[in-house]
PDB file of C-alpha atoms in Angstrom:
ATOM      1  CA  UNK A  51     -17.510  24.988  -1.102  1.00 81.00           C
ATOM      2  CA  UNK A  52     -14.107  24.094   0.588  1.00 82.00           C
ATOM      3  CA  UNK A  53     -11.028  23.625  -1.364  1.00 89.00           C
ATOM      4  CA  UNK A  54      -8.039  22.297  -0.812  1.00 93.00           C
ATOM      5  CA  UNK A  55      -4.308  23.236  -2.033  1.00 94.00           C
ATOM      6  CA  UNK A  56      -0.779  21.921  -2.558  1.00 96.00           C
ATOM      7  CA  UNK A  57       2.575  23.504  -3.606  1.00 94.00           C
ATOM      8  CA  UNK A  58       4.505  23.103  -5.091  1.00 95.00           C
ATOM      9  CA  UNK A  59       2.833  20.774  -7.652  1.00 93.00           C
ATOM     10  CA  UNK A  60       6.369  19.063  -8.251  1.00 95.00           C
ATOM     11  CA  UNK A  61       9.464  19.123  -6.834  1.00 96.00           C
ATOM     12  CA  UNK A  62      13.414  17.953  -7.492  1.00 97.00           C
ATOM     13  CA  UNK A  63      15.390  17.611  -4.682  1.00 97.00           C
ATOM     14  CA  UNK A  64      18.861  16.268  -4.004  1.00 97.00           C
ATOM     15  CA  UNK A  65      19.374  13.917  -1.776  1.00 97.00           C
ATOM     16  CA  UNK A  66      20.307  15.642   2.232  1.00 97.00           C
ATOM     17  CA  UNK A  67      18.804  18.738   1.028  1.00 97.00           C
ATOM     18  CA  UNK A  68      15.567  20.201   3.596  1.00 97.00           C
ATOM     19  CA  UNK A  69      12.231  19.552   2.512  1.00 96.00           C
ATOM     20  CA  UNK A  70       9.015  22.038   2.621  1.00 97.00           C
ATOM     21  CA  UNK A  71       5.657  20.783   1.003  1.00 97.00           C
ATOM     22  CA  UNK A  72       2.674  23.186   2.388  1.00 97.00           C
ATOM     23  CA  UNK A  73      -1.161  22.330   2.366  1.00 97.00           C
ATOM     24  CA  UNK A  74      -4.043  24.751   2.737  1.00 97.00           C
ATOM     25  CA  UNK A  75      -7.693  24.295   2.954  1.00 96.00           C
ATOM     26  CA  UNK A  76     -10.406  27.067   2.128  1.00 94.00           C
ATOM     27  CA  UNK A  77     -13.876  27.266   3.026  1.00 92.00           C
ATOM     28  CA  UNK A  78     -14.221  25.572   6.628  1.00 89.00           C
ATOM     29  CA  UNK A  79     -12.897  25.493   9.842  1.00 89.00           C
ATOM     30  CA  UNK A  80     -11.219  22.900  12.022  1.00 89.00           C
ATOM     31  CA  UNK A  81     -10.664  20.417   9.817  1.00 92.00           C
ATOM     32  CA  UNK A  82      -8.708  17.541  10.648  1.00 93.00           C
ATOM     33  CA  UNK A  83      -5.743  17.404   8.452  1.00 95.00           C
ATOM     34  CA  UNK A  84      -3.728  14.640   6.702  1.00 95.00           C
ATOM     35  CA  UNK A  85      -0.633  13.255   4.832  1.00 96.00           C
ATOM     36  CA  UNK A  86      -0.600  10.447   3.191  1.00 94.00           C
ATOM     37  CA  UNK A  87       2.225   9.261   0.585  1.00 93.00           C
ATOM     38  CA  UNK A  88       2.125   7.266  -2.295  1.00 87.00           C
ATOM     39  CA  UNK A  89       5.085   5.470  -3.374  1.00 81.00           C
ATOM     40  CA  UNK A  90       5.620   4.546  -7.164  1.00 74.00           C
ATOM     41  CA  UNK A  91       3.619   1.232  -7.634  1.00 69.00           C
ATOM     42  CA  UNK A  92       1.869   1.155  -4.468  1.00 72.00           C
ATOM     43  CA  UNK A  93      -0.750   2.305  -1.889  1.00 78.00           C
ATOM     44  CA  UNK A  94      -1.265   5.237  -0.081  1.00 87.00           C
ATOM     45  CA  UNK A  95       0.328   5.275   3.294  1.00 89.00           C
ATOM     46  CA  UNK A  96      -0.902   7.655   6.029  1.00 90.00           C
ATOM     47  CA  UNK A  97       2.220   9.461   7.619  1.00 94.00           C
ATOM     48  CA  UNK A  98       0.462  12.203  10.136  1.00 94.00           C
ATOM     49  CA  UNK A  99      -2.677  13.635  10.981  1.00 93.00           C
ATOM     50  CA  UNK A 100      -3.777  16.438  12.685  1.00 94.00           C
ATOM     51  CA  UNK A 101      -7.118  16.998  14.756  1.00 91.00           C
ATOM     52  CA  UNK A 102      -6.135  20.797  15.644  1.00 92.00           C
ATOM     53  CA  UNK A 103      -3.106  23.434  16.296  1.00 94.00           C
ATOM     54  CA  UNK A 104       0.135  22.349  17.270  1.00 91.00           C
ATOM     55  CA  UNK A 105      -1.484  18.495  17.626  1.00 93.00           C
ATOM     56  CA  UNK A 106       0.122  16.205  15.257  1.00 94.00           C
ATOM     57  CA  UNK A 107       0.173  12.075  15.285  1.00 92.00           C
ATOM     58  CA  UNK A 108       2.770  10.427  13.589  1.00 90.00           C
ATOM     59  CA  UNK A 109       2.096   7.180  12.310  1.00 86.00           C
ATOM     60  CA  UNK A 110       5.187   5.769  11.053  1.00 80.00           C
ATOM     61  CA  UNK A 111       8.766   6.450  11.950  1.00 69.00           C
ATOM     62  CA  UNK A 112      10.881   7.859   9.508  1.00 80.00           C
ATOM     63  CA  UNK A 113      12.642  11.306   8.660  1.00 89.00           C
ATOM     64  CA  UNK A 114       9.821  13.907   8.151  1.00 94.00           C
ATOM     65  CA  UNK A 115       8.113  15.310  10.344  1.00 95.00           C
ATOM     66  CA  UNK A 116       4.861  17.551  10.272  1.00 96.00           C
ATOM     67  CA  UNK A 117       3.399  20.820  11.791  1.00 96.00           C
ATOM     68  CA  UNK A 118      -0.084  22.898  11.768  1.00 97.00           C
ATOM     69  CA  UNK A 119       0.459  26.333  12.770  1.00 95.00           C
ATOM     70  CA  UNK A 120      -2.759  27.485  11.845  1.00 95.00           C
ATOM     71  CA  UNK A 121      -6.146  25.865  11.702  1.00 95.00           C
ATOM     72  CA  UNK A 122      -5.989  25.594   7.889  1.00 95.00           C
ATOM     73  CA  UNK A 123      -2.388  24.903   7.419  1.00 97.00           C
ATOM     74  CA  UNK A 124      -0.713  21.777   7.376  1.00 97.00           C
ATOM     75  CA  UNK A 125       3.162  21.458   6.544  1.00 97.00           C
ATOM     76  CA  UNK A 126       5.320  18.389   5.933  1.00 97.00           C
ATOM     77  CA  UNK A 127       8.785  19.052   6.089  1.00 96.00           C
ATOM     78  CA  UNK A 128      12.635  17.309   6.642  1.00 96.00           C
ATOM     79  CA  UNK A 129      15.757  18.352   6.759  1.00 95.00           C
ATOM     80  CA  UNK A 130      17.939  16.069   5.446  1.00 96.00           C
ATOM     81  CA  UNK A 131      15.839  14.164   2.270  1.00 95.00           C
ATOM     82  CA  UNK A 132      16.887  10.049   1.326  1.00 94.00           C
ATOM     83  CA  UNK A 133      16.170   8.367  -1.664  1.00 94.00           C
ATOM     84  CA  UNK A 134      13.507   6.326  -0.672  1.00 91.00           C
ATOM     85  CA  UNK A 135      11.393   9.823   0.362  1.00 93.00           C
ATOM     86  CA  UNK A 136      10.323  10.148  -3.441  1.00 93.00           C
ATOM     87  CA  UNK A 137       6.755   9.823  -4.259  1.00 93.00           C
ATOM     88  CA  UNK A 138       3.354  11.506  -4.505  1.00 92.00           C
ATOM     89  CA  UNK A 139       2.504  13.055  -1.175  1.00 95.00           C
ATOM     90  CA  UNK A 140      -1.303  14.001  -1.022  1.00 94.00           C
ATOM     91  CA  UNK A 141      -3.432  16.119   1.717  1.00 96.00           C
ATOM     92  CA  UNK A 142      -6.122  15.505   2.634  1.00 95.00           C
ATOM     93  CA  UNK A 143      -9.109  17.054   5.133  1.00 94.00           C
ATOM     94  CA  UNK A 144     -12.369  15.977   7.021  1.00 89.00           C
ATOM     95  CA  UNK A 145     -14.662  17.495   9.009  1.00 77.00           C
ATOM     96  CA  UNK A 146     -17.921  15.920  10.421  1.00 70.00           C
ATOM     97  CA  UNK A 147     -19.027  12.915   8.471  1.00 69.00           C
ATOM     98  CA  UNK A 148     -16.276  10.425   7.796  1.00 69.00           C
ATOM     99  CA  UNK A 149     -15.309  11.363   4.246  1.00 83.00           C
ATOM    100  CA  UNK A 150     -11.651  12.632   3.351  1.00 89.00           C
ATOM    101  CA  UNK A 151     -10.951  15.006   0.505  1.00 91.00           C
ATOM    102  CA  UNK A 152      -7.817  15.245  -1.203  1.00 93.00           C
ATOM    103  CA  UNK A 153      -5.780  18.154  -2.645  1.00 93.00           C
ATOM    104  CA  UNK A 154      -4.130  17.572  -5.860  1.00 91.00           C
ATOM    105  CA  UNK A 155      -0.856  16.043  -4.504  1.00 92.00           C
ATOM    106  CA  UNK A 156       3.352  17.259  -4.871  1.00 94.00           C
ATOM    107  CA  UNK A 157       5.156  14.688  -6.734  1.00 93.00           C
ATOM    108  CA  UNK A 158       8.592  14.719  -5.041  1.00 95.00           C
ATOM    109  CA  UNK A 159      11.661  13.221  -6.797  1.00 96.00           C
ATOM    110  CA  UNK A 160      15.137  12.546  -4.687  1.00 96.00           C
ATOM    111  CA  UNK A 161      18.114  12.413  -6.596  1.00 96.00           C
TER     112      UNK A 161
ATOM    113  CA  UNK B 182      -4.655  -3.732  12.876  1.00 82.00           C
ATOM    114  CA  UNK B 183      -7.502  -3.209  10.187  1.00 86.00           C
ATOM    115  CA  UNK B 184      -6.359  -3.754   6.575  1.00 90.00           C
ATOM    116  CA  UNK B 185      -8.035  -3.881   3.409  1.00 93.00           C
ATOM    117  CA  UNK B 186      -7.111  -6.201   0.251  1.00 93.00           C
ATOM    118  CA  UNK B 187      -7.703  -5.362  -3.100  1.00 92.00           C
ATOM    119  CA  UNK B 188      -7.230  -8.183  -6.125  1.00 84.00           C
ATOM    120  CA  UNK B 189      -4.376  -7.580  -7.947  1.00 80.00           C
ATOM    121  CA  UNK B 190      -4.200  -5.489 -10.884  1.00 84.00           C
ATOM    122  CA  UNK B 191      -3.441  -3.994 -13.665  1.00 93.00           C
ATOM    123  CA  UNK B 192      -7.234  -4.868 -15.219  1.00 95.00           C
ATOM    124  CA  UNK B 193      -7.782  -4.559 -18.748  1.00 97.00           C
ATOM    125  CA  UNK B 194     -10.692  -4.672 -20.204  1.00 97.00           C
ATOM    126  CA  UNK B 195     -12.643  -3.399 -23.546  1.00 97.00           C
ATOM    127  CA  UNK B 196     -14.934  -0.335 -23.949  1.00 97.00           C
ATOM    128  CA  UNK B 197     -18.290  -1.588 -22.760  1.00 96.00           C
ATOM    129  CA  UNK B 198     -17.279  -4.886 -20.484  1.00 97.00           C
ATOM    130  CA  UNK B 199     -18.376  -5.508 -17.061  1.00 97.00           C
ATOM    131  CA  UNK B 200     -16.004  -4.903 -13.849  1.00 97.00           C
ATOM    132  CA  UNK B 201     -15.240  -5.978 -10.885  1.00 97.00           C
ATOM    133  CA  UNK B 202     -12.661  -4.760  -8.807  1.00 97.00           C
ATOM    134  CA  UNK B 203     -12.887  -7.082  -5.724  1.00 97.00           C
ATOM    135  CA  UNK B 204     -12.053  -5.887  -2.110  1.00 97.00           C
ATOM    136  CA  UNK B 205     -12.479  -7.407   1.045  1.00 97.00           C
ATOM    137  CA  UNK B 206     -11.807  -5.746   5.139  1.00 96.00           C
ATOM    138  CA  UNK B 207     -10.635  -7.148   8.007  1.00 94.00           C
ATOM    139  CA  UNK B 208     -11.595  -4.164  11.002  1.00 91.00           C
ATOM    140  CA  UNK B 209     -12.348  -4.565  14.659  1.00 83.00           C
ATOM    141  CA  UNK B 210     -14.897  -2.050  14.927  1.00 78.00           C
ATOM    142  CA  UNK B 211     -17.652  -0.956  12.423  1.00 82.00           C
ATOM    143  CA  UNK B 212     -15.685   0.701   9.544  1.00 90.00           C
ATOM    144  CA  UNK B 213     -17.479   2.782   6.653  1.00 91.00           C
ATOM    145  CA  UNK B 214     -16.188   1.647   3.319  1.00 94.00           C
ATOM    146  CA  UNK B 215     -15.202   3.820   0.528  1.00 95.00           C
ATOM    147  CA  UNK B 216     -13.723   3.634  -3.482  1.00 97.00           C
ATOM    148  CA  UNK B 217     -11.925   6.685  -4.349  1.00 95.00           C
ATOM    149  CA  UNK B 218     -10.417   6.850  -8.090  1.00 96.00           C
ATOM    150  CA  UNK B 219      -7.316   8.331  -9.161  1.00 92.00           C
ATOM    151  CA  UNK B 220      -7.193   9.483 -12.755  1.00 92.00           C
ATOM    152  CA  UNK B 221      -3.229   9.932 -14.482  1.00 86.00           C
ATOM    153  CA  UNK B 222      -1.609  12.541 -12.546  1.00 80.00           C
ATOM    154  CA  UNK B 223      -4.230  14.122 -10.310  1.00 83.00           C
ATOM    155  CA  UNK B 224      -4.831  13.340  -6.520  1.00 85.00           C
ATOM    156  CA  UNK B 225      -8.013  10.975  -5.122  1.00 89.00           C
ATOM    157  CA  UNK B 226     -11.109  11.657  -5.572  1.00 92.00           C
ATOM    158  CA  UNK B 227     -13.994   9.894  -3.795  1.00 93.00           C
ATOM    159  CA  UNK B 228     -16.098   7.810  -5.903  1.00 96.00           C
ATOM    160  CA  UNK B 229     -18.897   6.459  -3.642  1.00 96.00           C
ATOM    161  CA  UNK B 230     -19.410   5.100  -0.188  1.00 94.00           C
ATOM    162  CA  UNK B 231     -21.493   3.032   2.526  1.00 94.00           C
ATOM    163  CA  UNK B 232     -21.323   3.584   6.614  1.00 90.00           C
ATOM    164  CA  UNK B 233     -23.516   0.168   7.549  1.00 90.00           C
ATOM    165  CA  UNK B 234     -24.011  -2.710   6.783  1.00 93.00           C
ATOM    166  CA  UNK B 235     -26.364  -3.465   3.340  1.00 95.00           C
ATOM    167  CA  UNK B 236     -26.048   0.176   2.380  1.00 95.00           C
ATOM    168  CA  UNK B 237     -25.319   0.554  -1.343  1.00 97.00           C
ATOM    169  CA  UNK B 238     -22.993   3.390  -2.603  1.00 96.00           C
ATOM    170  CA  UNK B 239     -23.480   4.550  -6.427  1.00 97.00           C
ATOM    171  CA  UNK B 240     -22.145   7.282  -8.475  1.00 96.00           C
ATOM    172  CA  UNK B 241     -20.928   7.407 -12.174  1.00 95.00           C
ATOM    173  CA  UNK B 242     -22.800   4.180 -12.708  1.00 97.00           C
ATOM    174  CA  UNK B 243     -20.370   2.621 -10.135  1.00 98.00           C
ATOM    175  CA  UNK B 244     -21.939   0.348  -7.562  1.00 98.00           C
ATOM    176  CA  UNK B 245     -20.403  -1.564  -4.237  1.00 98.00           C
ATOM    177  CA  UNK B 246     -22.805  -3.112  -1.659  1.00 98.00           C
ATOM    178  CA  UNK B 247     -21.384  -3.300   1.804  1.00 97.00           C
ATOM    179  CA  UNK B 248     -21.582  -7.029   3.243  1.00 96.00           C
ATOM    180  CA  UNK B 249     -20.714  -7.817   6.810  1.00 93.00           C
ATOM    181  CA  UNK B 250     -21.302 -11.519   6.267  1.00 94.00           C
ATOM    182  CA  UNK B 251     -17.917 -11.711   3.952  1.00 95.00           C
ATOM    183  CA  UNK B 252     -16.562  -8.584   4.697  1.00 96.00           C
ATOM    184  CA  UNK B 253     -16.623  -7.115   1.031  1.00 97.00           C
ATOM    185  CA  UNK B 254     -17.192  -4.289  -0.693  1.00 98.00           C
ATOM    186  CA  UNK B 255     -16.737  -5.009  -4.209  1.00 98.00           C
ATOM    187  CA  UNK B 256     -16.894  -2.480  -6.914  1.00 98.00           C
ATOM    188  CA  UNK B 257     -18.816  -3.102 -10.068  1.00 98.00           C
ATOM    189  CA  UNK B 258     -20.026  -1.320 -13.256  1.00 98.00           C
ATOM    190  CA  UNK B 259     -22.233  -2.778 -16.109  1.00 97.00           C
ATOM    191  CA  UNK B 260     -20.430  -0.940 -19.083  1.00 96.00           C
ATOM    192  CA  UNK B 261     -16.774   0.796 -18.887  1.00 97.00           C
ATOM    193  CA  UNK B 262     -15.804   3.524 -20.657  1.00 97.00           C
ATOM    194  CA  UNK B 263     -12.669   4.372 -21.738  1.00 96.00           C
ATOM    195  CA  UNK B 264     -12.644   7.344 -19.579  1.00 95.00           C
ATOM    196  CA  UNK B 265     -12.862   5.256 -16.383  1.00 97.00           C
ATOM    197  CA  UNK B 266      -9.215   4.168 -16.864  1.00 96.00           C
ATOM    198  CA  UNK B 267      -7.446   4.886 -13.617  1.00 96.00           C
ATOM    199  CA  UNK B 268      -6.336   3.235 -10.257  1.00 93.00           C
ATOM    200  CA  UNK B 269      -9.302   2.480  -7.859  1.00 96.00           C
ATOM    201  CA  UNK B 270      -8.496   2.116  -4.094  1.00 94.00           C
ATOM    202  CA  UNK B 271     -10.791   0.843  -1.714  1.00 96.00           C
ATOM    203  CA  UNK B 272     -10.310   1.530   1.967  1.00 94.00           C
ATOM    204  CA  UNK B 273     -11.927   2.104   5.311  1.00 92.00           C
ATOM    205  CA  UNK B 274     -12.230   4.411   8.118  1.00 88.00           C
ATOM    206  CA  UNK B 275     -13.304   3.412  11.667  1.00 73.00           C
ATOM    207  CA  UNK B 276     -15.992   5.272  12.896  1.00 60.00           C
ATOM    208  CA  UNK B 277     -14.950   4.498  16.619  1.00 58.00           C
ATOM    209  CA  UNK B 278     -11.627   6.234  15.697  1.00 61.00           C
ATOM    210  CA  UNK B 279     -11.895   9.989  16.522  1.00 66.00           C
ATOM    211  CA  UNK B 280      -9.014  11.215  14.129  1.00 69.00           C
ATOM    212  CA  UNK B 281     -10.814   8.933  11.063  1.00 78.00           C
ATOM    213  CA  UNK B 282      -7.775   7.346   9.895  1.00 84.00           C
ATOM    214  CA  UNK B 283      -8.589   5.867   6.248  1.00 88.00           C
ATOM    215  CA  UNK B 284      -7.062   2.423   5.970  1.00 89.00           C
ATOM    216  CA  UNK B 285      -6.347   2.040   1.956  1.00 91.00           C
ATOM    217  CA  UNK B 286      -5.781  -1.106  -0.053  1.00 91.00           C
ATOM    218  CA  UNK B 287      -3.020  -1.488  -2.964  1.00 90.00           C
ATOM    219  CA  UNK B 288      -4.742   0.158  -5.481  1.00 92.00           C
ATOM    220  CA  UNK B 289      -5.754  -1.537  -9.021  1.00 94.00           C
ATOM    221  CA  UNK B 290      -5.260   0.143 -12.259  1.00 94.00           C
ATOM    222  CA  UNK B 291      -7.731   0.044 -14.778  1.00 96.00           C
ATOM    223  CA  UNK B 292      -7.391   0.343 -18.424  1.00 96.00           C
ATOM    224  CA  UNK B 293     -10.391   0.425 -20.650  1.00 97.00           C
ATOM    225  CA  UNK B 294      -9.032  -0.257 -24.517  1.00 96.00           C
ATOM    226  CA  UNK B 295     -11.891   1.328 -26.963  1.00 94.00           C
TER     227      UNK B 295
END
């Protein structure tokens, strides 16, 4: 069966510090991968998606970036965090039919 | 662009009450429709889905019917339990898009009191 992992689970970072969040998927190959953000009290916003290694599409201009160095690894990064980057970050994968499956999420607080 | 609109929350009900959470959508293509649930502190779980008009998705006592004529996908449950307390998200996926991006509603927080 397929599983999706995210880490860290929780992160507290100062403004201006760098960020690296990791997502890995097990039990499948060549999945579509997605990063979403859920700001406090709000819905989910698609940030990036990837249909293959090295292929990244950005949905919202911001100071975040994404990379896919391996087939089942998706990384969300920032060089300098802003207060507005705080939120709950969710990774998801899809292969075949439309359903996306979500990871447990990373809660980021920027102070 | 495509969009999803959910009823405003929060919604508070007593145990065994009937639940309806409204969801309407706007899409240019022929989307698939989903309900996801987020329990406190957790990620999203797929609750149910429907891929074409008049399909009914169901799971754990929840149901939703894909109504193309009213562009709706309302979530219903006949008798809610305390364990159903969570945030519910309606979403669509345009099957014509290769990347299968999901567009979410704003979420509806549901609290069930014993």
